[in-house]
Coordinates of N, CA and C in Angstrom, one line a residue:
M1475 N -19.5 -3.9 22.2 CA -18.7 -3.3 21.1 C -17.7 -4.4 20.3
N1476 N -17.5 -4.2 19.4 CA -16.9 -5.4 18.3 C -15.3 -4.5 17.9
D1477 N -14.2 -4.7 18.7 CA -12.9 -4.1 18.3 C -12.4 -4.8 17.1
G1478 N -11.4 -3.8 16.6 CA -10.8 -4.6 15.3 C -9.7 -3.6 14.9
A1479 N -9.1 -4.1 14.0 CA -7.6 -3.1 13.4 C -7.8 -3.3 11.8
A1480 N -7.4 -2.3 11.4 CA -7.4 -2.3 9.8 C -6.1 -2.7 9.1
G1481 N -5.9 -2.9 8.1 CA -4.8 -3.1 7.3 C -4.3 -1.9 6.8
G1482 N -3.1 -2.0 6.4 CA -2.2 -0.7 5.8 C -2.5 -0.8 4.1
G1483 N -2.4 0.4 3.8 CA -2.6 0.6 2.4 C -1.2 0.4 1.5
G1484 N -1.4 -0.5 0.2 CA -0.3 -0.7 -0.5 C 0.2 0.5 -1.1
G1485 N 1.6 0.3 -1.7 CA 2.4 1.5 -2.1 C 2.1 1.7 -3.7
E1486 N 2.2 3.0 -4.3 CA 1.7 3.3 -5.6 C 2.9 2.7 -6.7
Y1487 N 2.5 2.5 -7.9 CA 3.4 2.1 -8.9 C 3.2 3.3 -9.5
R1488 N 4.5 3.6 -10.2 CA 5.2 4.8 -11.3 C 5.8 4.4 -12.1
E1489 N 5.8 4.9 -13.4 CA 6.5 4.8 -14.5 C 6.5 6.2 -15.3
A1490 N 7.7 6.2 -15.7 CA 8.0 7.2 -16.6 C 8.9 7.2 -17.8
W1491 N 8.8 7.4 -19.0 CA 9.1 7.3 -20.4 C 10.0 8.6 -20.5
L1492 N 11.5 8.7 -20.4 CA 12.0 9.9 -20.4 C 13.2 9.9 -21.5
A1493 N 13.4 11.1 -22.2 CA 14.5 11.1 -23.1 C 15.9 11.2 -22.3
A1494 N 16.9 10.4 -22.6 CA 18.1 10.2 -22.3 C 18.4 11.6 -21.8
A1495 N 18.4 12.5 -22.7 CA 19.0 13.7 -22.4 C 18.4 14.5 -21.0
S1496 N 17.2 14.2 -20.6 CA 16.6 14.8 -19.3 C 17.1 14.3 -18.2
L1497 N 18.2 13.1 -18.4 CA 18.4 12.4 -17.0 C 20.2 13.2 -16.9
G1498 N 20.3 13.2 -15.6 CA 22.0 13.5 -15.4 C 22.7 12.5 -15.5
A1499 N 23.9 12.7 -15.4 CA 25.2 11.8 -15.5 C 24.9 10.5 -14.6
T1500 N 24.5 10.9 -13.3 CA 23.7 9.8 -12.2 C 22.8 10.5 -11.7
E1501 N 21.6 9.5 -11.1 CA 20.5 9.8 -10.6 C 20.5 9.1 -9.3
T1502 N 19.9 9.8 -8.2 CA 19.9 9.1 -6.9 C 18.7 8.2 -7.0
V1503 N 18.7 7.1 -6.6 CA 17.3 6.4 -6.2 C 17.5 6.0 -4.6
T1504 N 16.2 6.3 -4.0 CA 16.3 6.3 -2.9 C 14.8 5.4 -2.5
L1505 N 14.9 4.2 -1.9 CA 13.8 3.3 -1.4 C 13.5 3.7 0.4
N1506 N 12.8 4.4 0.5 CA 12.4 5.0 1.8 C 11.9 3.6 2.7
A1507 N 12.0 3.9 3.9 CA 11.5 2.8 4.6 C 10.2 2.2 4.4
A1508 N 9.9 0.9 4.5 CA 8.5 0.5 4.5 C 7.7 0.7 5.8
G1509 N 6.4 0.9 5.9 CA 5.6 0.8 7.3 C 6.1 -0.4 8.2
T1510 N 6.7 0.2 9.3 CA 7.1 -1.0 10.2 C 6.0 -1.6 11.2
A1511 N 6.0 -2.7 11.5 CA 5.2 -3.4 12.1 C 5.0 -2.6 13.7
V1512 N 3.5 -2.9 14.3 CA 3.3 -2.3 15.5 C 3.0 -3.4 16.3
T1513 N 3.5 -3.4 17.9 CA 3.3 -4.5 18.9 C 2.1 -3.9 19.5
G1514 N 1.0 -4.5 19.8 CA 0.1 -4.3 20.8 C -1.0 -3.3 19.9
V1515 N -1.7 -2.3 20.7 CA -2.6 -1.5 20.0 C -1.8 -0.2 19.7
G1516 N -2.2 0.1 18.3 CA -1.7 1.4 17.9 C -1.8 1.6 16.3
N1517 N -1.9 2.8 15.8 CA -2.1 3.0 14.4 C -1.0 2.5 13.6
G1518 N -1.2 1.9 12.5 CA -0.2 1.5 11.4 C 0.9 2.6 10.9
V1519 N 1.8 2.3 10.6 CA 2.8 3.3 10.2 C 2.8 3.3 8.7
A1520 N 2.9 4.6 8.1 CA 2.7 5.0 6.8 C 4.2 4.4 6.1
G1521 N 4.1 3.6 5.0 CA 5.3 3.5 4.2 C 5.9 4.7 3.5
G1522 N 7.0 5.0 3.3 CA 8.1 6.1 2.7 C 7.8 6.0 1.3
G1523 N 7.8 7.2 0.4 CA 7.8 7.1 -0.9 C 9.2 6.8 -1.4
T1524 N 9.2 6.3 -2.6 CA 10.4 5.8 -3.4 C 10.7 6.7 -4.5
T1525 N 11.9 7.6 -4.4 CA 12.1 8.5 -5.3 C 13.2 8.3 -6.5
V1526 N 13.3 8.5 -7.5 CA 14.2 8.5 -8.5 C 14.8 10.0 -8.9
G1527 N 16.0 10.4 -8.3 CA 16.2 11.7 -8.4 C 15.0 12.7 -8.1
T1528 N 14.8 14.0 -8.7 CA 13.9 14.8 -8.5 C 12.8 14.5 -9.8
I1529 N 13.2 13.5 -10.3 CA 12.1 13.2 -11.7 C 10.8 12.8 -11.1
F1530 N 10.6 11.7 -10.1 CA 9.4 11.7 -9.5 C 9.6 10.7 -8.4
T1531 N 8.3 10.9 -7.7 CA 8.0 10.1 -6.4 C 6.8 9.2 -6.4
A1532 N 7.2 7.8 -6.1 CA 6.0 7.0 -6.0 C 5.5 6.9 -4.3
K1533 N 4.5 7.2 -3.9 CA 4.0 7.0 -2.6 C 3.6 6.1 -1.9
G1534 N 4.0 5.8 -0.6 CA 3.8 4.7 0.2 C 2.2 4.9 0.7
G1535 N 2.0 3.4 1.0 CA 0.7 3.5 1.6 C 0.7 4.0 3.0
A1536 N -0.6 4.4 3.4 CA -1.0 4.8 4.8 C -1.1 3.6 5.7
G1537 N -0.9 3.8 7.0 CA -1.2 2.9 8.2 C -2.6 2.7 8.5
G1538 N -2.9 1.7 8.6 CA -4.3 1.5 9.2 C -4.5 1.7 10.5
A1539 N -5.8 2.0 10.8 CA -6.3 2.7 12.2 C -6.2 1.4 13.0
A1540 N -5.8 2.1 14.6 CA -5.8 1.1 15.6 C -7.2 0.8 16.0
S1541 N -7.1 -0.2 16.9 CA -8.2 -1.1 17.4 C -9.1 -0.1 17.7
G1542 N -10.5 -0.2 17.3 CA -11.9 0.5 17.7 C -13.1 -0.2 17.0
Q1543 N -14.0 0.3 17.1 CA -15.3 -0.3 16.7 C -15.6 -0.2 15.2
N1544 N -15.2 0.8 14.8 CA -14.8 1.2 13.1 C -13.5 1.5 12.6
A1545 N -12.7 0.7 12.7 CA -11.2 1.1 12.3 C -11.2 1.0 10.7
V1546 N -10.8 2.2 10.2 CA -10.5 2.4 8.8 C -9.3 2.2 8.2
G1547 N -9.4 1.5 7.2 CA -8.0 1.0 6.4 C -7.0 2.2 5.8
G1548 N -6.0 1.8 5.9 CA -4.9 2.9 5.2 C -5.2 3.1 3.7
N1549 N -5.2 4.3 3.3 CA -5.4 4.6 1.7 C -3.9 4.1 1.2
G1550 N -4.3 3.5 0.2 CA -3.2 3.5 -1.0 C -2.3 4.6 -1.2
G1551 N -1.1 4.4 -1.8 CA -0.3 5.3 -2.2 C -1.0 5.9 -3.3
N1552 N -1.1 7.0 -3.5 CA -2.1 7.5 -4.7 C -1.2 8.4 -5.9
P1553 N -1.5 8.4 -7.1 CA -0.7 9.1 -8.1 C -0.9 10.4 -8.0
H1554 N 0.0 11.2 -8.2 CA -0.1 12.7 -7.9 C -1.1 13.2 -9.1
G1555 N -1.9 14.0 -8.4 CA -3.3 14.6 -9.2 C -4.4 13.6 -9.7
A1556 N -4.2 12.6 -9.4 CA -5.3 11.5 -9.6 C -6.6 11.7 -9.0
V1557 N -7.6 11.4 -9.8 CA -9.0 11.6 -9.3 C -9.1 10.5 -8.1
A1558 N -10.1 10.7 -7.3 CA -10.3 9.4 -6.3 C -10.4 8.2 -6.7
S1559 N -11.3 8.3 -8.0 CA -11.9 6.9 -8.3 C -10.5 6.2 -9.0
L1560 N -9.5 6.6 -9.1 CA -8.4 5.8 -9.9 C -7.4 5.3 -8.6
W1561 N -7.6 5.8 -7.3 CA -6.8 5.1 -6.5 C -7.4 4.5 -5.2
G1562 N -6.5 3.8 -4.6 CA -7.3 2.7 -3.7 C -7.3 3.6 -2.3
V1563 N -8.5 3.9 -2.0 CA -9.0 4.7 -0.8 C -9.2 3.1 0.4
G1564 N -8.5 3.6 1.7 CA -8.7 2.9 2.6 C -10.5 2.4 2.8
S1565 N -10.6 1.1 3.1 CA -11.7 0.5 3.3 C -12.5 1.2 4.6
T1566 N -14.0 1.3 4.6 CA -14.5 1.8 5.8 C -15.6 0.8 6.2
G1567 N -15.7 -0.2 5.8 CA -16.4 -1.4 6.1 C -16.1 -2.7 5.3
S1568 N -17.3 -3.0 4.6 CA -17.3 -4.3 3.8 C -17.0 -4.2 2.3
T1569 N -16.8 -2.7 2.2 CA -16.2 -2.5 0.6 C -15.0 -2.4 0.6
L1570 N -14.4 -2.8 -0.6 CA -12.9 -2.7 -1.1 C -12.5 -1.3 -1.4
G1571 N -11.0 -1.2 -1.5 CA -10.6 0.1 -1.9 C -9.5 -0.3 -3.1
P1572 N -9.8 -0.6 -4.1 CA -9.0 -1.1 -5.5 C -8.4 0.0 -5.9
G1573 N -7.3 -0.2 -6.6 CA -6.3 0.7 -7.1 C -6.0 0.4 -8.4
F1574 N -5.2 1.0 -9.6 CA -4.9 0.6 -10.7 C -3.4 0.8 -10.6
Y1575 N -2.8 1.9 -10.6 CA -1.3 2.4 -10.6 C -1.2 2.5 -9.2
S1576 N -2.0 2.9 -8.5 CA -2.0 3.4 -6.8 C -2.0 1.9 -6.2
G1577 N -1.7 2.0 -4.8 CA -1.7 0.6 -4.0 C -3.2 0.5 -3.5
G1578 N -3.6 -0.6 -3.4 CA -4.6 -1.2 -2.9 C -5.0 -0.6 -1.5
G1579 N -6.4 0.0 -1.0 CA -6.4 0.5 0.3 C -6.6 -0.6 1.2
G1580 N -6.2 -0.3 2.7 CA -6.3 -1.5 3.5 C -7.5 -2.0 3.9
G1581 N -7.9 -3.1 4.3 CA -9.2 -3.6 4.6 C -9.7 -2.8 6.0
A1582 N -10.7 -2.9 6.3 CA -11.2 -2.2 7.4 C -12.1 -3.4 8.2
Q1583 N -12.4 -2.9 9.7 CA -13.3 -3.4 10.4 C -14.4 -2.7 10.7
L1584 N -15.6 -3.1 10.7 CA -17.0 -2.5 11.1 C -17.8 -3.4 11.7
N1585 N -17.9 -3.0 13.1 CA -19.1 -3.6 13.8 C -18.8 -5.0 13.8
G1586 N -17.4 -5.6 13.8 CA -17.1 -7.1 13.8 C -16.8 -7.4 12.6
A1587 N -17.2 -7.1 11.4 CA -17.1 -7.4 10.0 C -15.9 -7.0 9.5
T1588 N -15.0 -8.0 8.9 CA -13.7 -7.5 8.3 C -13.7 -7.6 6.9
A1589 N -12.8 -6.4 6.1 CA -12.9 -6.4 4.7 C -11.6 -6.9 4.4
V1590 N -11.7 -7.5 3.1 CA -10.3 -8.1 2.5 C -9.3 -6.9 2.1
G1591 N -8.3 -6.8 2.1 CA -7.1 -5.6 1.7 C -7.6 -5.4 0.3
G1592 N -7.5 -4.1 -0.1 CA -8.0 -3.6 -1.5 C -7.0 -4.2 -2.5
L1593 N -7.5 -4.6 -3.8 CA -6.6 -4.8 -4.8 C -6.1 -3.9 -5.6
S1594 N -5.1 -4.3 -6.5 CA -4.4 -3.4 -7.5 C -4.1 -4.1 -8.6
T1595 N -3.8 -3.5 -9.8 CA -3.1 -4.1 -10.8 C -1.7 -4.1 -10.7
H1596 N -1.3 -2.7 -10.4 CA 0.2 -2.3 -10.9 C 1.0 -2.2 -9.5
G1597 N 0.0 -1.4 -8.4 CA 0.6 -1.0 -7.1 C 0.4 -2.1 -6.1
G1598 N 0.9 -2.0 -4.9 CA 1.0 -2.8 -3.9 C -0.5 -3.3 -3.6
A1599 N -0.9 -4.3 -2.9 CA -2.4 -4.5 -2.6 C -2.2 -4.2 -0.9
G1600 N -3.5 -3.8 -0.6 CA -3.8 -3.3 0.9 C -3.9 -4.6 1.8
G1601 N -3.4 -4.4 3.2 CA -3.6 -5.5 4.1 C -4.7 -5.7 4.4
G1602 N -5.0 -7.1 5.1 CA -6.3 -7.5 5.6 C -6.5 -6.9 6.9
A1603 N -7.6 -6.6 7.3 CA -8.3 -6.4 8.6 C -8.5 -7.8 9.7
A1604 N -8.5 -7.3 10.9 CA -8.9 -8.4 12.2 C -9.8 -7.8 12.9
S1605 N -10.7 -8.6 13.5 CA -11.7 -8.3 14.7 C -11.9 -9.4 15.5
G1606 N -12.5 -9.4 16.7 CA -12.9 -10.6 17.7 C -13.5 -11.7 16.9
A1607 N -14.0 -11.3 15.8 CA -14.9 -12.3 14.9 C -14.2 -12.9 13.9
G1608 N -13.0 -12.4 13.8 CA -12.3 -13.2 12.4 C -11.2 -12.3 12.0
S1609 N -10.6 -12.6 10.8 CA -9.7 -11.9 10.1 C -10.1 -12.1 8.6
S1610 N -9.2 -11.2 8.0 CA -9.3 -11.4 6.5 C -8.1 -11.2 5.7
A1611 N -8.2 -11.9 4.5 CA -7.0 -12.0 3.7 C -6.5 -10.7 3.4
G1612 N -5.2 -10.5 2.9 CA -4.7 -9.4 2.2 C -5.1 -9.2 0.7
G1613 N -5.3 -8.3 0.1 CA -5.5 -8.1 -1.3 C -4.6 -8.8 -2.2
T1614 N -4.9 -8.7 -3.5 CA -3.8 -9.3 -4.5 C -3.7 -8.3 -5.4
T1615 N -2.7 -8.5 -6.1 CA -2.2 -7.6 -7.3 C -1.6 -8.3 -8.4
I1616 N -1.5 -7.8 -9.6 CA -0.9 -8.6 -10.9 C 0.5 -8.4 -10.8
Y1617 N 0.9 -7.0 -10.6 CA 2.5 -6.8 -10.8 C 3.2 -6.2 -9.4
G1618 N 2.4 -5.8 -8.5 CA 2.8 -5.4 -7.1 C 2.9 -6.5 -6.3
G1619 N 3.3 -6.0 -4.7 CA 3.1 -7.2 -3.8 C 1.8 -7.3 -3.2
A1620 N 1.5 -8.6 -2.8 CA 0.4 -8.8 -2.0 C 0.2 -8.1 -0.6
G1621 N -1.0 -8.0 -0.2 CA -1.0 -7.5 1.0 C -1.0 -8.4 2.1
G1622 N -0.6 -8.5 3.2 CA -0.6 -9.4 4.6 C -2.2 -9.6 5.0
A1623 N -2.0 -10.8 5.7 CA -3.2 -11.0 6.4 C -3.6 -10.4 7.7
G1624 N -4.7 -10.0 7.9 CA -5.2 -9.6 9.4 C -5.1 -10.8 10.2
A1625 N -5.0 -10.5 11.7 CA -5.1 -11.6 12.4 C -5.2 -11.2 13.9
I1626 N -5.8 -12.1 14.7 CA -6.0 -11.7 15.9 C -4.7 -11.6 16.9
N1627 N -3.7 -12.4 16.6 CA -2.5 -12.3 17.3 C -1.3 -12.3 16.3
G1628 N -0.7 -11.5 15.8 CA 0.3 -11.9 14.8 C -0.2 -11.8 13.4
A1629 N -0.2 -10.8 12.7 CA -0.9 -10.6 11.3 C 0.6 -10.8 10.6
T1630 N 0.2 -11.2 9.1 CA 1.4 -11.3 8.3 C 1.8 -10.0 7.6
A1631 N 2.9 -9.8 7.1 CA 3.5 -8.6 6.2 C 3.1 -8.4 5.1
G1632 N 3.1 -7.6 4.3 CA 3.0 -7.4 2.9 C 4.2 -8.0 2.1
T1633 N 3.9 -8.2 0.8 CA 5.0 -9.0 0.2 C 5.8 -8.0 -0.9
A1634 N 7.0 -7.9 -1.2 CA 7.5 -6.7 -2.0 C 7.1 -7.1 -3.4
P1635 N 6.9 -5.9 -4.3 CA 7.0 -4.6 -4.0 C 5.7 -4.1 -3.3
G1636 N 5.9 -3.5 -2.2 CA 4.5 -2.3 -1.7 C 3.5 -2.9 -1.4
G1637 N 3.5 -4.4 -0.7 CA 2.2 -4.6 -0.3 C 1.9 -4.2 1.2
G1638 N 0.9 -3.8 1.6 CA 0.5 -3.2 2.8 C 0.4 -4.3 3.9
G1639 N 0.7 -3.9 5.3 CA 0.7 -5.0 6.4 C -0.6 -5.3 6.7
G1640 N -0.8 -6.6 7.3 CA -2.4 -6.8 7.8 C -2.4 -6.2 9.3
G1641 N -3.6 -6.1 9.5 CA -3.8 -5.3 10.8 C -3.9 -6.4 12.0
N1642 N -3.3 -6.0 13.3 CA -3.7 -7.2 14.1 C -4.4 -6.5 15.5
L1643 N -5.3 -7.6 16.0 CA -6.1 -7.3 17.1 C -5.5 -8.0 18.2
G1644 N -5.0 -7.4 19.4 CA -4.6 -8.1 20.5 C -3.3 -8.0 20.9
T1645 N -2.4 -8.7 21.3 CA -1.1 -8.6 21.8 C 0.1 -8.7 20.9
G1646 N -0.2 -9.3 19.9 CA 1.0 -9.6 19.0 C 1.2 -8.5 18.0
T1647 N 1.9 -8.7 16.9 CA 2.4 -7.5 16.3 C 1.6 -7.6 14.9
S1648 N 1.4 -6.2 14.3 CA 0.9 -6.2 12.8 C 1.9 -6.4 12.0
G1649 N 1.3 -6.7 10.8 CA 2.2 -7.2 9.4 C 2.8 -5.8 9.2
A1650 N 3.9 -5.8 8.8 CA 4.7 -4.6 8.2 C 4.7 -4.5 6.9
G1651 N 4.5 -3.3 6.4 CA 4.6 -3.1 4.8 C 5.6 -3.7 4.1
A1652 N 5.7 -3.9 2.9 CA 6.8 -4.0 2.1 C 7.5 -3.0 1.3
L1653 N 9.0 -3.1 1.3 CA 9.7 -2.1 0.6 C 9.3 -2.2 -0.8
G1654 N 9.3 -0.9 -1.4 CA 9.2 -0.5 -2.9 C 10.3 -1.1 -3.7
R1655 N 10.3 -0.9 -5.3 CA 11.3 -1.4 -5.8 C 11.1 -0.4 -7.1
V1656 N 12.4 -0.3 -7.7 CA 12.6 0.5 -8.9 C 13.3 -0.2 -10.0
I1657 N 12.8 -0.3 -11.1 CA 13.4 -1.0 -12.3 C 13.8 0.4 -13.2
I1658 N 14.8 0.3 -14.1 CA 15.3 1.4 -14.8 C 15.7 0.7 -15.7
T1659 N 15.0 1.0 -17.0 CA 15.5 0.3 -18.4 C 15.7 1.5 -19.5
T1660 N 16.9 1.3 -19.8 CA 17.5 2.1 -21.0 C 17.3 1.5 -22.4
F1661 N 17.1 2.7 -23.4 CA 16.8 2.2 -24.9 C 18.0 2.8 -25.5
V1662 N 18.5 2.1 -26.6 CA 19.7 2.7 -27.3 C 19.1 3.0 -28.8

């Protein structure tokens, strides 16, 4: 058996153009916790969503699967109502899970082969996977954070905003996911 550990999915990118009249005098912005690192064998922890009042939520990426012969990567945070082809589905082998506004899917391990974390243009990229045969890099993105690399002992964390953590195989620690970011621009 070729055990391995999958990377976590990257967080979603979300933007909105709103009339000033649709906003309250104040709006609560919440950056929920990023997916935390896991020591030893265990499924990855999903990242929390980032909210701007009741206007919208950008979803965090799912955690990667624990050590196993076919460890599946975590799904990237997916836009609400998006069709599957537009968001980063966690990898199930050597195929990538790319995203556009979504986060990239996490890399997977299949029979000893590892997949690089999924790519994204706007969202966070997915984390890489690890197996006894080696490990893979995290995915890349243009505007979000990069995914962390998978490793046999001590994977790396994703970078902000929203990069998925790398999968860990062994007694070390997986890479944590990265916190999201909110930018609000007003026009006069």
